[in-house]
Tab-separated table of N, CA, C and O in Angstrom:
chain	number	residue	atom	x	y	z
N	1	MET	N	-5.801	-16.731	-6.019
N	1	MET	CA	-5.247	-17.247	-7.248
N	1	MET	C	-6.350	-17.487	-8.278
N	1	MET	O	-6.129	-17.281	-9.460
N	2	GLU	N	-7.521	-17.889	-7.783
N	2	GLU	CA	-8.643	-18.084	-8.705
N	2	GLU	C	-9.045	-16.762	-9.347
N	2	GLU	O	-9.334	-16.708	-10.543
N	3	ALA	N	-9.043	-15.694	-8.561
N	3	ALA	CA	-9.392	-14.375	-9.103
N	3	ALA	C	-8.369	-13.946	-10.151
N	3	ALA	O	-8.733	-13.380	-11.187
N	4	ALA	N	-7.099	-14.232	-9.911
N	4	ALA	CA	-6.050	-13.886	-10.879
N	4	ALA	C	-6.260	-14.649	-12.183
N	4	ALA	O	-6.109	-14.088	-13.268
N	5	LEU	N	-6.626	-15.914	-12.083
N	5	LEU	CA	-6.900	-16.713	-13.285
N	5	LEU	C	-8.089	-16.160	-14.052
N	5	LEU	O	-8.075	-16.113	-15.289
N	6	GLU	N	-9.121	-15.727	-13.322
N	6	GLU	CA	-10.321	-15.207	-13.974
N	6	GLU	C	-10.049	-13.974	-14.820
N	6	GLU	O	-10.714	-13.752	-15.826
N	7	ILE	N	-9.062	-13.191	-14.426
N	7	ILE	CA	-8.761	-11.984	-15.214
N	7	ILE	C	-7.598	-12.198	-16.176
N	7	ILE	O	-7.107	-11.258	-16.782
N	8	GLY	N	-7.142	-13.457	-16.311
N	8	GLY	CA	-6.148	-13.782	-17.321
N	8	GLY	C	-4.697	-13.633	-16.917
N	8	GLY	O	-3.812	-13.579	-17.778
N	9	VAL	N	-4.417	-13.584	-15.635
N	9	VAL	CA	-3.033	-13.459	-15.167
N	9	VAL	C	-2.289	-14.754	-15.476
N	9	VAL	O	-2.787	-15.847	-15.226
N	10	LYS	N	-1.092	-14.616	-16.038
N	10	LYS	CA	-0.280	-15.795	-16.366
N	10	LYS	C	0.943	-15.932	-15.458
N	10	LYS	O	1.409	-17.027	-15.201
N	11	VAL	N	1.480	-14.793	-15.010
N	11	VAL	CA	2.637	-14.789	-14.121
N	11	VAL	C	2.191	-14.120	-12.824
N	11	VAL	O	1.681	-13.009	-12.838
N	12	LEU	N	2.383	-14.803	-11.696
N	12	LEU	CA	1.846	-14.324	-10.430
N	12	LEU	C	2.903	-14.371	-9.341
N	12	LEU	O	3.613	-15.367	-9.205
N	13	GLU	N	2.985	-13.285	-8.581
N	13	GLU	CA	3.813	-13.281	-7.373
N	13	GLU	C	2.865	-13.198	-6.194
N	13	GLU	O	2.097	-12.251	-6.066
N	14	VAL	N	2.912	-14.200	-5.343
N	14	VAL	CA	2.082	-14.246	-4.150
N	14	VAL	C	2.957	-13.808	-2.984
N	14	VAL	O	4.014	-14.382	-2.748
N	15	VAL	N	2.500	-12.783	-2.277
N	15	VAL	CA	3.255	-12.243	-1.150
N	15	VAL	C	2.448	-12.494	0.113
N	15	VAL	O	1.255	-12.208	0.156
N	16	GLY	N	3.106	-13.041	1.121
N	16	GLY	CA	2.413	-13.321	2.379
N	16	GLY	C	3.284	-12.993	3.568
N	16	GLY	O	4.516	-13.008	3.472
N	17	ASP	N	2.631	-12.709	4.702
N	17	ASP	CA	3.412	-12.384	5.893
N	17	ASP	C	3.491	-13.551	6.884
N	17	ASP	O	4.044	-13.411	7.955
N	18	SER	N	2.974	-14.707	6.481
N	18	SER	CA	3.114	-15.903	7.308
N	18	SER	C	4.226	-16.768	6.715
N	18	SER	O	4.068	-17.346	5.636
N	19	ASN	N	5.335	-16.833	7.422
N	19	ASN	CA	6.465	-17.641	6.939
N	19	ASN	C	6.061	-19.107	6.813
N	19	ASN	O	6.470	-19.791	5.870
N	20	LEU	N	5.225	-19.581	7.733
N	20	LEU	CA	4.767	-20.969	7.680
N	20	LEU	C	4.009	-21.237	6.386
N	20	LEU	O	4.318	-22.186	5.648
N	21	VAL	N	3.017	-20.404	6.083
N	21	VAL	CA	2.179	-20.616	4.898
N	21	VAL	C	3.005	-20.483	3.615
N	21	VAL	O	2.876	-21.290	2.692
N	22	VAL	N	3.861	-19.472	3.548
N	22	VAL	CA	4.691	-19.274	2.349
N	22	VAL	C	5.641	-20.454	2.162
N	22	VAL	O	5.794	-20.966	1.045
N	23	SER	N	6.266	-20.912	3.233
N	23	SER	CA	7.188	-22.046	3.132
N	23	SER	C	6.462	-23.323	2.723
N	23	SER	O	6.992	-24.133	1.964
N	24	GLN	N	5.231	-23.504	3.202
N	24	GLN	CA	4.446	-24.665	2.788
N	24	GLN	C	4.051	-24.554	1.316
N	24	GLN	O	4.102	-25.540	0.581
N	25	ALA	N	3.676	-23.353	0.879
N	25	ALA	CA	3.291	-23.158	-0.527
N	25	ALA	C	4.465	-23.415	-1.452
N	25	ALA	O	4.292	-23.952	-2.555
N	26	LYS	N	5.662	-23.058	-1.022
N	26	LYS	CA	6.865	-23.281	-1.833
N	26	LYS	C	7.305	-24.743	-1.817
N	26	LYS	O	8.164	-25.142	-2.586
N	27	GLY	N	6.710	-25.530	-0.923
N	27	GLY	CA	7.086	-26.937	-0.820
N	27	GLY	C	8.305	-27.153	0.067
N	27	GLY	O	8.841	-28.256	0.123
N	28	GLU	N	8.726	-26.136	0.769
N	28	GLU	CA	9.893	-26.254	1.660
N	28	GLU	C	9.525	-26.945	2.975
N	28	GLU	O	10.365	-27.611	3.576
N	29	TRP	N	8.294	-26.761	3.419
N	29	TRP	CA	7.812	-27.384	4.652
N	29	TRP	C	6.557	-28.198	4.353
N	29	TRP	O	5.783	-27.861	3.464
N	30	ARG	N	6.375	-29.283	5.110
N	30	ARG	CA	5.185	-30.113	4.959
N	30	ARG	C	3.989	-29.449	5.628
N	30	ARG	O	4.134	-28.731	6.616
N	31	VAL	N	2.808	-29.737	5.093
N	31	VAL	CA	1.556	-29.267	5.705
N	31	VAL	C	1.116	-30.352	6.677
N	31	VAL	O	0.762	-31.453	6.262
N	32	LYS	N	1.140	-30.041	7.974
N	32	LYS	CA	0.775	-31.020	8.997
N	32	LYS	C	-0.653	-30.835	9.491
N	32	LYS	O	-1.320	-31.805	9.829
N	33	ASP	N	-1.110	-29.614	9.540
N	33	ASP	CA	-2.443	-29.314	10.059
N	33	ASP	C	-3.508	-29.837	9.096
N	33	ASP	O	-3.539	-29.460	7.925
N	34	GLU	N	-4.377	-30.702	9.597
N	34	GLU	CA	-5.411	-31.323	8.751
N	34	GLU	C	-6.337	-30.281	8.117
N	34	GLU	O	-6.818	-30.475	7.012
N	35	LYS	N	-6.588	-29.177	8.835
N	35	LYS	CA	-7.476	-28.141	8.295
N	35	LYS	C	-6.831	-27.400	7.127
N	35	LYS	O	-7.528	-26.847	6.279
N	36	MET	N	-5.510	-27.387	7.056
N	36	MET	CA	-4.800	-26.662	5.992
N	36	MET	C	-4.576	-27.515	4.742
N	36	MET	O	-4.330	-26.983	3.662
N	37	LYS	N	-4.663	-28.826	4.883
N	37	LYS	CA	-4.386	-29.721	3.749
N	37	LYS	C	-5.294	-29.475	2.537
N	37	LYS	O	-4.808	-29.466	1.415
N	38	PRO	N	-6.606	-29.242	2.723
N	38	PRO	CA	-7.438	-28.958	1.541
N	38	PRO	C	-7.018	-27.671	0.817
N	38	PRO	O	-7.071	-27.603	-0.403
N	39	TYR	N	-6.586	-26.668	1.575
N	39	TYR	CA	-6.124	-25.428	0.950
N	39	TYR	C	-4.857	-25.673	0.137
N	39	TYR	O	-4.696	-25.166	-0.974
N	40	HIS	N	-3.964	-26.473	0.686
N	40	HIS	CA	-2.715	-26.774	-0.023
N	40	HIS	C	-2.999	-27.609	-1.275
N	40	HIS	O	-2.373	-27.414	-2.314
N	41	GLN	N	-3.963	-28.513	-1.171
N	41	GLN	CA	-4.340	-29.320	-2.335
N	41	GLN	C	-4.900	-28.416	-3.438
N	41	GLN	O	-4.567	-28.566	-4.613
N	42	GLN	N	-5.742	-27.455	-3.056
N	42	GLN	CA	-6.292	-26.504	-4.025
N	42	GLN	C	-5.165	-25.695	-4.668
N	42	GLN	O	-5.173	-25.450	-5.873
N	43	LEU	N	-4.207	-25.308	-3.876
N	43	LEU	CA	-3.040	-24.574	-4.374
N	43	LEU	C	-2.289	-25.403	-5.405
N	43	LEU	O	-1.945	-24.908	-6.491
N	44	ASP	N	-2.063	-26.660	-5.098
N	44	ASP	CA	-1.368	-27.556	-6.031
N	44	ASP	C	-2.131	-27.713	-7.348
N	44	ASP	O	-1.521	-27.904	-8.404
N	45	GLU	N	-3.456	-27.632	-7.291
N	45	GLU	CA	-4.265	-27.749	-8.508
N	45	GLU	C	-4.238	-26.461	-9.331
N	45	GLU	O	-4.348	-26.502	-10.556
N	46	LEU	N	-4.097	-25.316	-8.665
N	46	LEU	CA	-4.126	-24.028	-9.366
N	46	LEU	C	-2.777	-23.639	-9.982
N	46	LEU	O	-2.740	-23.013	-11.032
N	47	ILE	N	-1.690	-24.009	-9.350
N	47	ILE	CA	-0.360	-23.585	-9.804
N	47	ILE	C	-0.078	-23.933	-11.268
N	47	ILE	O	0.418	-23.090	-12.015
N	48	PRO	N	-0.407	-25.136	-11.756
N	48	PRO	CA	-0.122	-25.451	-13.157
N	48	PRO	C	-0.871	-24.573	-14.169
N	48	PRO	O	-0.497	-24.525	-15.345
N	49	SER	N	-1.907	-23.876	-13.727
N	49	SER	CA	-2.665	-23.004	-14.629
N	49	SER	C	-1.905	-21.730	-14.983
N	49	SER	O	-2.303	-21.006	-15.884
N	50	PHE	N	-0.841	-21.439	-14.271
N	50	PHE	CA	-0.028	-20.247	-14.504
N	50	PHE	C	1.260	-20.626	-15.226
N	50	PHE	O	1.742	-21.746	-15.099
N	51	GLN	N	1.812	-19.653	-15.947
N	51	GLN	CA	3.126	-19.873	-16.552
N	51	GLN	C	4.199	-19.877	-15.471
N	51	GLN	O	5.159	-20.648	-15.529
N	52	LYS	N	4.024	-18.980	-14.486
N	52	LYS	CA	5.000	-18.884	-13.406
N	52	LYS	C	4.314	-18.356	-12.156
N	52	LYS	O	3.531	-17.422	-12.217
N	53	VAL	N	4.603	-18.988	-11.016
N	53	VAL	CA	4.094	-18.530	-9.724
N	53	VAL	C	5.272	-18.510	-8.761
N	53	VAL	O	6.026	-19.485	-8.670
N	54	THR	N	5.435	-17.376	-8.083
N	54	THR	CA	6.459	-17.279	-7.043
N	54	THR	C	5.774	-16.908	-5.730
N	54	THR	O	4.752	-16.239	-5.718
N	55	PHE	N	6.361	-17.368	-4.643
N	55	PHE	CA	5.855	-17.072	-3.304
N	55	PHE	C	6.947	-16.335	-2.550
N	55	PHE	O	8.091	-16.790	-2.484
N	56	THR	N	6.588	-15.200	-1.975
N	56	THR	CA	7.552	-14.362	-1.270
N	56	THR	C	7.044	-14.075	0.137
N	56	THR	O	5.890	-13.684	0.313
N	57	HIS	N	7.917	-14.274	1.108
N	57	HIS	CA	7.570	-13.950	2.493
N	57	HIS	C	8.035	-12.532	2.800
N	57	HIS	O	9.176	-12.175	2.552
N	58	VAL	N	7.118	-11.717	3.312
N	58	VAL	CA	7.443	-10.369	3.767
N	58	VAL	C	7.035	-10.301	5.236
N	58	VAL	O	5.852	-10.495	5.552
N	59	PRO	N	7.977	-10.038	6.134
N	59	PRO	CA	7.606	-9.957	7.552
N	59	PRO	C	6.509	-8.922	7.781
N	59	PRO	O	6.484	-7.881	7.119
N	60	ARG	N	5.624	-9.216	8.696
N	60	ARG	CA	4.477	-8.346	8.967
N	60	ARG	C	4.913	-6.910	9.245
N	60	ARG	O	4.250	-5.963	8.837
N	61	MET	N	6.006	-6.722	9.908
N	61	MET	CA	6.471	-5.369	10.246
N	61	MET	C	6.841	-4.560	8.997
N	61	MET	O	6.855	-3.342	9.030
N	62	ARG	N	7.173	-5.240	7.907
N	62	ARG	CA	7.562	-4.534	6.680
N	62	ARG	C	6.472	-4.579	5.611
N	62	ARG	O	6.686	-4.116	4.499
N	63	ASN	N	5.324	-5.122	5.958
N	63	ASN	CA	4.277	-5.308	4.962
N	63	ASN	C	3.259	-4.168	5.016
N	63	ASN	O	2.083	-4.369	5.278
N	64	HIS	N	3.710	-2.945	4.754
N	64	HIS	CA	2.852	-1.766	4.800
N	64	HIS	C	1.755	-1.832	3.736
N	64	HIS	O	0.657	-1.331	3.945
N	65	PHE	N	2.057	-2.445	2.602
N	65	PHE	CA	1.084	-2.544	1.520
N	65	PHE	C	-0.126	-3.361	1.965
N	65	PHE	O	-1.275	-2.963	1.767
N	66	ALA	N	0.122	-4.500	2.604
N	66	ALA	CA	-0.975	-5.336	3.080
N	66	ALA	C	-1.776	-4.613	4.159
N	66	ALA	O	-3.002	-4.714	4.200
N	67	ASP	N	-1.080	-3.872	5.025
N	67	ASP	CA	-1.785	-3.115	6.056
N	67	ASP	C	-2.713	-2.081	5.429
N	67	ASP	O	-3.850	-1.910	5.865
N	68	ALA	N	-2.231	-1.396	4.402
N	68	ALA	CA	-3.050	-0.380	3.730
N	68	ALA	C	-4.274	-1.025	3.081
N	68	ALA	O	-5.390	-0.506	3.177
N	69	LEU	N	-4.083	-2.170	2.426
N	69	LEU	CA	-5.218	-2.865	1.810
N	69	LEU	C	-6.220	-3.344	2.857
N	69	LEU	O	-7.432	-3.260	2.662
N	70	ALA	N	-5.704	-3.829	3.986
N	70	ALA	CA	-6.596	-4.296	5.048
N	70	ALA	C	-7.426	-3.144	5.608
N	70	ALA	O	-8.620	-3.297	5.879
N	71	ILE	N	-6.804	-1.988	5.769
N	71	ILE	CA	-7.530	-0.814	6.261
N	71	ILE	C	-8.616	-0.410	5.270
N	71	ILE	O	-9.759	-0.154	5.647
N	72	LEU	N	-8.256	-0.379	3.977
N	72	LEU	CA	-9.254	-0.034	2.960
N	72	LEU	C	-10.405	-1.037	2.952
N	72	LEU	O	-11.568	-0.658	2.875
N	73	ALA	N	-10.072	-2.311	3.032
N	73	ALA	CA	-11.104	-3.351	2.999
N	73	ALA	C	-12.027	-3.252	4.205
N	73	ALA	O	-13.235	-3.470	4.095
N	74	SER	N	-11.484	-2.885	5.348
N	74	SER	CA	-12.315	-2.797	6.551
N	74	SER	C	-13.270	-1.608	6.498
N	74	SER	O	-14.258	-1.564	7.220
N	75	MET	N	-12.999	-0.658	5.629
N	75	MET	CA	-13.840	0.531	5.517
N	75	MET	C	-15.017	0.322	4.570
N	75	MET	O	-15.957	1.114	4.568
N	76	LEU	N	-14.980	-0.730	3.757
N	76	LEU	CA	-16.023	-0.968	2.769
N	76	LEU	C	-17.148	-1.817	3.336
N	76	LEU	O	-16.913	-2.781	4.047
N	77	GLU	N	-18.361	-1.435	2.991
N	77	GLU	CA	-19.516	-2.263	3.304
N	77	GLU	C	-20.188	-2.592	1.982
N	77	GLU	O	-20.742	-1.718	1.318
N	78	LEU	N	-20.115	-3.840	1.581
N	78	LEU	CA	-20.677	-4.259	0.310
N	78	LEU	C	-21.883	-5.155	0.542
N	78	LEU	O	-21.832	-6.071	1.356
N	79	PRO	N	-22.962	-4.898	-0.193
N	79	PRO	CA	-24.123	-5.783	-0.087
N	79	PRO	C	-23.767	-7.186	-0.589
N	79	PRO	O	-22.911	-7.348	-1.460
N	80	ILE	N	-24.422	-8.170	-0.057
N	80	ILE	CA	-24.184	-9.553	-0.471
N	80	ILE	C	-24.561	-9.703	-1.940
N	80	ILE	O	-25.571	-9.190	-2.398
N	81	GLY	N	-23.724	-10.414	-2.687
N	81	GLY	CA	-23.996	-10.675	-4.091
N	81	GLY	C	-23.415	-9.659	-5.049
N	81	GLY	O	-23.487	-9.840	-6.258
N	82	VAL	N	-22.818	-8.595	-4.539
N	82	VAL	CA	-22.234	-7.582	-5.414
N	82	VAL	C	-20.890	-8.089	-5.921
N	82	VAL	O	-20.065	-8.572	-5.153
N	83	LYS	N	-20.685	-8.000	-7.247
N	83	LYS	CA	-19.417	-8.404	-7.829
N	83	LYS	C	-18.579	-7.159	-8.085
N	83	LYS	O	-19.082	-6.148	-8.554
N	84	LEU	N	-17.319	-7.245	-7.759
N	84	LEU	CA	-16.410	-6.121	-7.937
N	84	LEU	C	-15.423	-6.409	-9.052
N	84	LEU	O	-14.999	-7.547	-9.236
N	85	ARG	N	-15.065	-5.356	-9.754
N	85	ARG	CA	-14.006	-5.489	-10.753
N	85	ARG	C	-12.677	-5.409	-10.029
N	85	ARG	O	-12.564	-4.776	-8.988
N	86	PRO	N	-11.638	-6.012	-10.578
N	86	PRO	CA	-10.331	-5.969	-9.918
N	86	PRO	C	-9.820	-4.533	-9.814
N	86	PRO	O	-10.089	-3.696	-10.660
N	87	VAL	N	-9.089	-4.286	-8.762
N	87	VAL	CA	-8.469	-2.984	-8.559
N	87	VAL	C	-7.053	-3.062	-9.108
N	87	VAL	O	-6.277	-3.934	-8.731
N	88	MET	N	-6.727	-2.171	-10.024
N	88	MET	CA	-5.378	-2.134	-10.577
N	88	MET	C	-4.530	-1.245	-9.679
N	88	MET	O	-4.878	-0.095	-9.423
N	89	ILE	N	-3.434	-1.761	-9.197
N	89	ILE	CA	-2.558	-1.026	-8.291
N	89	ILE	C	-1.233	-0.819	-8.999
N	89	ILE	O	-0.574	-1.773	-9.405
N	90	GLU	N	-0.876	0.433	-9.157
N	90	GLU	CA	0.379	0.773	-9.815
N	90	GLU	C	1.382	1.205	-8.754
N	90	GLU	O	1.105	2.073	-7.941
N	91	GLN	N	2.532	0.570	-8.757
N	91	GLN	CA	3.565	0.943	-7.805
N	91	GLN	C	4.381	2.068	-8.410
N	91	GLN	O	4.842	1.976	-9.539
N	92	ARG	N	4.535	3.123	-7.673
N	92	ARG	CA	5.243	4.296	-8.168
N	92	ARG	C	6.625	4.367	-7.545
N	92	ARG	O	6.883	3.792	-6.505
N	93	GLY	N	7.478	5.124	-8.190
N	93	GLY	CA	8.863	5.227	-7.745
N	93	GLY	C	9.103	6.192	-6.614
N	93	GLY	O	10.189	6.250	-6.072
N	94	LYS	N	8.078	6.984	-6.239
N	94	LYS	CA	8.274	7.912	-5.137
N	94	LYS	C	7.032	7.925	-4.255
N	94	LYS	O	5.985	7.422	-4.636
N	95	HIS	N	7.161	8.506	-3.056
N	95	HIS	CA	6.070	8.529	-2.093
N	95	HIS	C	4.916	9.388	-2.584
N	95	HIS	O	5.095	10.325	-3.353
N	96	VAL	N	3.721	9.083	-2.083
N	96	VAL	CA	2.521	9.773	-2.529
N	96	VAL	C	2.594	11.266	-2.266
N	96	VAL	O	2.095	12.068	-3.039
N	97	TYR	N	3.233	11.672	-1.173
N	97	TYR	CA	3.276	13.096	-0.877
N	97	TYR	C	4.115	13.863	-1.892
N	97	TYR	O	3.997	15.074	-1.994
N	98	ASP	N	4.933	13.179	-2.669
N	98	ASP	CA	5.674	13.849	-3.739
N	98	ASP	C	4.770	14.204	-4.914
N	98	ASP	O	5.116	15.022	-5.747
N	99	TYR	N	3.587	13.557	-4.991
N	99	TYR	CA	2.656	13.809	-6.082
N	99	TYR	C	1.577	14.834	-5.707
N	99	TYR	O	0.846	15.312	-6.551
N	100	VAL	N	1.454	15.133	-4.426
N	100	VAL	CA	0.370	15.979	-3.951
N	100	VAL	C	0.631	17.439	-4.292
N	100	VAL	O	1.720	17.950	-4.103
N	101	MET	N	-0.419	18.085	-4.804
N	101	MET	CA	-0.351	19.516	-5.090
N	101	MET	C	-1.572	20.173	-4.473
N	101	MET	O	-2.664	19.636	-4.544
N	102	ASN	N	-1.390	21.318	-3.864
N	102	ASN	CA	-2.526	22.050	-3.316
N	102	ASN	C	-2.882	23.139	-4.308
N	102	ASN	O	-2.169	24.126	-4.445
N	103	ILE	N	-4.005	22.993	-4.996
N	103	ILE	CA	-4.358	23.944	-6.052
N	103	ILE	C	-4.843	25.269	-5.498
N	103	ILE	O	-4.954	26.243	-6.225
N	104	ASP	N	-5.122	25.342	-4.181
N	104	ASP	CA	-5.544	26.603	-3.581
N	104	ASP	C	-4.364	27.537	-3.316
N	104	ASP	O	-4.551	28.720	-3.081
N	105	GLU	N	-3.173	26.988	-3.314
N	105	GLU	CA	-1.990	27.806	-3.037
N	105	GLU	C	-1.625	28.635	-4.255
N	105	GLU	O	-1.646	28.148	-5.385
N	106	PRO	N	-1.273	29.893	-4.047
N	106	PRO	CA	-0.851	30.717	-5.183
N	106	PRO	C	0.483	30.233	-5.728
N	106	PRO	O	1.340	29.776	-4.978
N	107	ASN	N	0.638	30.315	-7.014
N	107	ASN	CA	1.898	29.927	-7.634
N	107	ASN	C	2.741	31.185	-7.801
N	107	ASN	O	2.754	31.806	-8.855
N	108	ASP	N	3.425	31.566	-6.719
N	108	ASP	CA	4.213	32.796	-6.735
N	108	ASP	C	5.687	32.533	-7.035
N	108	ASP	O	6.507	33.432	-6.957
N	109	GLY	N	6.019	31.297	-7.353
N	109	GLY	CA	7.397	30.963	-7.683
N	109	GLY	C	8.272	30.726	-6.465
N	109	GLY	O	9.442	30.393	-6.596
N	110	LEU	N	7.729	30.904	-5.267
N	110	LEU	CA	8.493	30.701	-4.032
N	110	LEU	C	8.279	29.275	-3.531
N	110	LEU	O	7.211	28.696	-3.736
N	111	PRO	N	9.281	28.708	-2.846
N	111	PRO	CA	9.097	27.358	-2.304
N	111	PRO	C	8.021	27.369	-1.210
N	111	PRO	O	7.756	28.404	-0.594
N	112	TRP	N	7.434	26.213	-0.941
N	112	TRP	CA	6.351	26.100	0.033
N	112	TRP	C	6.762	26.560	1.422
N	112	TRP	O	5.947	27.009	2.209
N	113	PHE	N	8.036	26.494	1.737
N	113	PHE	CA	8.512	26.828	3.075
N	113	PHE	C	8.976	28.280	3.205
N	113	PHE	O	9.502	28.681	4.238
N	114	HIS	N	8.761	29.092	2.181
N	114	HIS	CA	9.254	30.475	2.165
N	114	HIS	C	8.790	31.282	3.387
N	114	HIS	O	9.585	31.952	4.041
N	115	ASP	N	7.489	31.206	3.692
N	115	ASP	CA	6.967	31.973	4.824
N	115	ASP	C	7.562	31.498	6.144
N	115	ASP	O	7.846	32.318	7.034
N	116	ILE	N	7.755	30.208	6.291
N	116	ILE	CA	8.362	29.666	7.511
N	116	ILE	C	9.799	30.169	7.620
N	116	ILE	O	10.236	30.655	8.671
N	117	TRP	N	10.532	30.068	6.543
N	117	TRP	CA	11.925	30.510	6.515
N	117	TRP	C	12.020	32.000	6.858
N	117	TRP	O	12.852	32.411	7.668
N	118	ASN	N	11.173	32.769	6.254
N	118	ASN	CA	11.168	34.219	6.477
N	118	ASN	C	10.870	34.535	7.951
N	118	ASN	O	11.474	35.423	8.539
N	119	PHE	N	9.957	33.803	8.551
N	119	PHE	CA	9.629	34.018	9.955
N	119	PHE	C	10.802	33.627	10.856
N	119	PHE	O	11.150	34.353	11.789
N	120	VAL	N	11.413	32.486	10.589
N	120	VAL	CA	12.527	32.016	11.419
N	120	VAL	C	13.733	32.950	11.292
N	120	VAL	O	14.370	33.312	12.281
N	121	GLU	N	14.041	33.360	10.074
N	121	GLU	CA	15.222	34.197	9.839
N	121	GLU	C	15.029	35.654	10.263
N	121	GLU	O	15.914	36.251	10.854
N	122	LYS	N	13.858	36.220	9.942
N	122	LYS	CA	13.659	37.661	10.146
N	122	LYS	C	12.564	37.998	11.149
N	122	LYS	O	12.390	39.172	11.487
N	123	GLY	N	11.809	36.980	11.586
N	123	GLY	CA	10.709	37.249	12.498
N	123	GLY	C	9.544	37.949	11.839
N	123	GLY	O	8.716	38.559	12.515
N	124	GLU	N	9.444	37.863	10.515
N	124	GLU	CA	8.396	38.562	9.769
N	124	GLU	C	7.297	37.592	9.344
N	124	GLU	O	7.565	36.463	8.963
N	125	PHE	N	6.059	38.081	9.400
N	125	PHE	CA	4.908	37.327	8.918
N	125	PHE	C	4.604	37.760	7.481
N	125	PHE	O	4.935	38.877	7.082
N	126	PRO	N	3.928	36.912	6.715
N	126	PRO	CA	3.499	37.337	5.382
N	126	PRO	C	2.577	38.555	5.488
N	126	PRO	O	1.820	38.701	6.446
N	127	ALA	N	2.642	39.425	4.509
N	127	ALA	CA	1.893	40.686	4.543
N	127	ALA	C	0.394	40.465	4.661
N	127	ALA	O	-0.285	41.211	5.364
N	128	ASP	N	-0.153	39.444	4.014
N	128	ASP	CA	-1.604	39.240	4.007
N	128	ASP	C	-2.068	38.228	5.057
N	128	ASP	O	-3.188	37.739	4.998
N	129	SER	N	-1.233	37.916	6.058
N	129	SER	CA	-1.589	36.895	7.047
N	129	SER	C	-2.573	37.436	8.080
N	129	SER	O	-2.511	38.594	8.484
N	130	THR	N	-3.466	36.552	8.505
N	130	THR	CA	-4.426	36.880	9.550
N	130	THR	C	-3.817	36.515	10.900
N	130	THR	O	-2.747	35.887	10.962
N	131	LYS	N	-4.509	36.851	11.974
N	131	LYS	CA	-4.034	36.502	13.320
N	131	LYS	C	-3.916	34.980	13.453
N	131	LYS	O	-2.959	34.463	14.007
N	132	LYS	N	-4.909	34.267	12.901
N	132	LYS	CA	-4.906	32.797	12.939
N	132	LYS	C	-3.702	32.252	12.166
N	132	LYS	O	-3.047	31.309	12.611
N	133	ASP	N	-3.397	32.838	11.001
N	133	ASP	CA	-2.245	32.422	10.211
N	133	ASP	C	-0.955	32.614	10.999
N	133	ASP	O	-0.052	31.776	10.973
N	134	ARG	N	-0.871	33.728	11.717
N	134	ARG	CA	0.348	34.045	12.484
N	134	ARG	C	0.535	33.072	13.638
N	134	ARG	O	1.653	32.624	13.898
N	135	ILE	N	-0.565	32.733	14.283
N	135	ILE	CA	-0.481	31.754	15.376
N	135	ILE	C	-0.025	30.406	14.822
N	135	ILE	O	0.831	29.734	15.408
N	136	ALA	N	-0.591	29.999	13.699
N	136	ALA	CA	-0.214	28.714	13.083
N	136	ALA	C	1.248	28.723	12.663
N	136	ALA	O	1.958	27.723	12.837
N	137	LEU	N	1.728	29.840	12.146
N	137	LEU	CA	3.117	29.936	11.712
N	137	LEU	C	4.078	29.854	12.897
N	137	LEU	O	5.124	29.222	12.822
N	138	GLN	N	3.680	30.474	14.001
N	138	GLN	CA	4.531	30.429	15.194
N	138	GLN	C	4.626	29.000	15.699
N	138	GLN	O	5.627	28.562	16.180
């Protein structure tokens, strides 16, 4: 939340996969653990700095976005003291594979599955296919 304030965020949605933590942040459940009380106090101090803050619980099994971020974060090795700029994440309306284009493929006007279809229907390989291509197609 501090990082969001630093970049000027006024409306924030906090998403978490711990129902306990999200429910405590929303004020629905009391914070009993003494180690968690300072974090909750800090949260209470930060919330008024925003115009609006919402807390949403997403079960871990459905939280693919957090899993992807965790994988990316585990792959980075940053030297101590390095400051990073925020990463802007744009949510798109369709899956990433719908955006992928292979620029090495010829644009012959045929669908990507044409050679597969032709092989299944007629048992024919593309005219310029190599032995390796034919094995892969089979």
